[in-house]
Amino acid sequence: MNPLCCIAPVSLDSAVELQQQQPPRILAAAAAAPTAPTPAAVVQETLDAAQAVAGVLHKWVNYGKGWRLRWFVLEGGVLSYYKLRVGGGGESVSLAAARVIGEGGALRRAREEAAAAGKQWKPFGEIHLKVSSIRASKSDDKRLYIFSGTKTLHLRCETEEDRNAWIEALQAAKDRFPRTLTSNDFSSISDVLLSTEKLRVRLLQEGLNETVVKECESIMMTELLEVHNQMMSQRQQYSILVDRLRQLETEKVELERTVVHETKERETYGYANGRYSDFYSVLSGGSASESDPDTASQVADAETDEDEVMYFDTRDFLSVESLRSVSCRRRELLANGCNGLEHLDPAANAVKSTQYPSIKRRDKLPEPKEKESPVGLWSIIKENIGKDLSGVCLPVYFNEPLSSLQKCFEDLEYSYLVDHALQWGKQGDSLMRTLHVAAFAVSGYASTEGRQCKPFNPLLGETYEADYPDKGLRFFSEKVSHHPMVVACHCEGRGWKFWGDSNLKGKFWGRSIQLDPIGVLTLQFDDGETFQWSKVTTSIYNIIIGKIYCDHYGTMRIKGSGDYSCKLKFKEQSIIDRNPHQVHGFVQDNRTGQKVAMFIGKWDEAMYYVLGDPSTKPKGYDPMTDAVLLWERDKSLNQTRYNLSPFAISLNELTPHLSKKLPPTDSRLRPDQRHLENGEYEMANAEKLRLEQLQRQARKLQEKGWQPRWFRKDDDDSYRYIGGYWEAREKGNWNGIPDIFGQRSASPSVLDSESRDVLVNTQRDYVCRNSDTR
């Protein structure tokens, strides 16, 4: 038996630290009955009053609402803010106990409301300073920023003196409640009560004398003290590292805000000439250069006061271990008898009984014919400073061998979830149908994990078809507008239809690109029940330096025409987040508004549901104990730098039989994309440059009244499929369909010798110049 097993350490908590963990609030009900304070409470109240600060500040809400006045109260290391309301029903604020910063009409209005209030009001928002960073703006002497790791408060004072006073008060409060280890964590070994009685008795039973027993006790205490000191040192280093990471993230956010702020000022005075918007249009394939800047800003800045109370908190129980345990339980059910899950998901059994043909598709890309020459994005930016970025042709190194039209179909990789939803509806279970639709909406993001290359931007009129009888569906998409760039799609399954259109609004933040999809996706079952939702924001980070990665965040509202709707929050990843890509939400009854199920998981791993409202469960309840797996991502990937799934690899497959049936506008026939897939990089660059030069004429073509062939706008200003494509395909009748790629009479890579030499030499010189500057 190990003698250390007999040790039973007991930690002593400090009463002062317990008080610091639960600081009192300045806001007190005016009608509260007075109680006789204890001497300790009087001392504590005096200390808090000395640190309390209040005042009126301008808070930035969004580009739609702009700056709004808010009443701020700083006390106990917590900065709270409240909406100003005219007349009765304002906030009851004890101004006598707080130092007030600022003067003017806004402050007088706040005092009048505080005096007229007759009850206590909860703060509209709170920031805990011990986990936040405070910084003054370098471009405006009246502004300051407070970054908490999850959101940023942009504040503006009336004067520079007020800003300095607020920063001094905030920093003093942060220093008083530092985000460091507590004194209890760093208590010496003498403060820890250790019992060595059992060890002493055991050693004496072995016949050892008192001197030897004391030596054993001394050795044990010395070793324990060393281990204790090492642990405390590591915890302190960890705390310092976390604080440093938060500071770096704060500086990064401020830098991005400064870049955008200065860019908007240039645009205001006519200096920008659309170069920034053109740049991220080139990178993302979006159309921000032709969009309304105010509209784009309102879409991108969705962090309003209302959102702060409508978002759900992602729980700590959503850990890797808990998700893995639920997946293991499901696999155990599958292993224990082939029908282990039929009683849980009868819809799955109904789908399995449907006979889909088996079709052999390719499982890997062709071997590259040339060695790829990487190109740094910074070298491209550096070479084009001060130039019109709309004319920059990015090398195909930044592309993957898929178009945006094909990426739309990739969102339907897990269409079996819709088939399950159809069967649940037939069995009269609308709740399970809604849960499966929500899982389908989330599953479309799984394929983006690890994908560092952008798809090809389609040409105007470019199309893509996907006839997958092995999945029971047919899909068709078309680029219906060039400025703004809009892609429309339509899919027919067995018992359901799916359609939508999408336009991207982009924002360039210096080191990242933010893409906000504009458009509505619709899923309609044959029984008439319809679900509609819009996609969340996507950001691409480290586009200049570092490893490129993407994240999806925001709120997705799935509106059902039947009994239930769903609301999901995609949590934004932070620099120190050890559990990213979380999704959390609820299914609500459309009639009563009651939450009837919880939806949790990760968009790149799996999604689960828990029936009932977990908020009504007793404290300490772990929802993952009752979680049921809805969807799990297929983890198999093709080992190339594109990180394509087997399903994605099949999207651009072109067989001799299929090539005879396709229209001349299909993405599979696009020459630059085909050359990239084959590893013919020089020809891919040459073809890409040729097609982009042709595409610059598309805007003039659209202005002359060009209309898409297979889609038309409806009364809601969205594009709907008008039919006729599959009938024309069956007949092979493509009369009137233009050859938008050109040069298809022979090989798609055939150019006249002079044009080919010019294009290839231009691209080769371009790559060599960039390689020298890396």
Tab-separated table of C-alpha atoms in Angstrom, residues 38 55 73 232 295 312-313 363 370 399 421 441 452-453 554 584 619 626 644 679-681 750 762:
chain	number	residue	atom	x	y	z
A	38	THR	CA	-23.857	44.023	10.559
A	55	GLY	CA	-22.587	57.787	-15.732
A	73	VAL	CA	-22.792	51.447	-13.480
A	232	MET	CA	0.930	26.331	-8.248
A	295	THR	CA	-27.236	47.523	-46.319
A	312	PHE	CA	-28.729	31.097	-25.926
A	313	ASP	CA	-25.668	30.357	-23.811
A	363	ASP	CA	-13.290	7.959	-54.854
A	370	GLU	CA	2.602	19.016	-62.970
A	399	ASN	CA	-9.015	27.474	-55.886
A	421	ALA	CA	-38.086	13.890	-41.642
A	441	ALA	CA	-29.608	22.621	-41.938
A	452	GLN	CA	-8.666	26.181	-47.315
A	453	CYS	CA	-9.338	26.877	-50.996
A	554	GLY	CA	-24.710	33.740	-35.664
A	584	HIS	CA	-26.993	25.091	-29.353
A	619	LYS	CA	-29.721	21.983	-10.673
A	626	ASP	CA	-30.449	11.834	-22.155
A	644	LEU	CA	-12.495	16.848	-50.122
A	679	GLY	CA	-2.973	18.995	-62.144
A	680	GLU	CA	-2.276	21.047	-65.308
A	681	TYR	CA	-1.639	24.269	-63.455
A	750	VAL	CA	-6.957	24.954	-77.418
A	762	THR	CA	2.102	36.168	-68.372
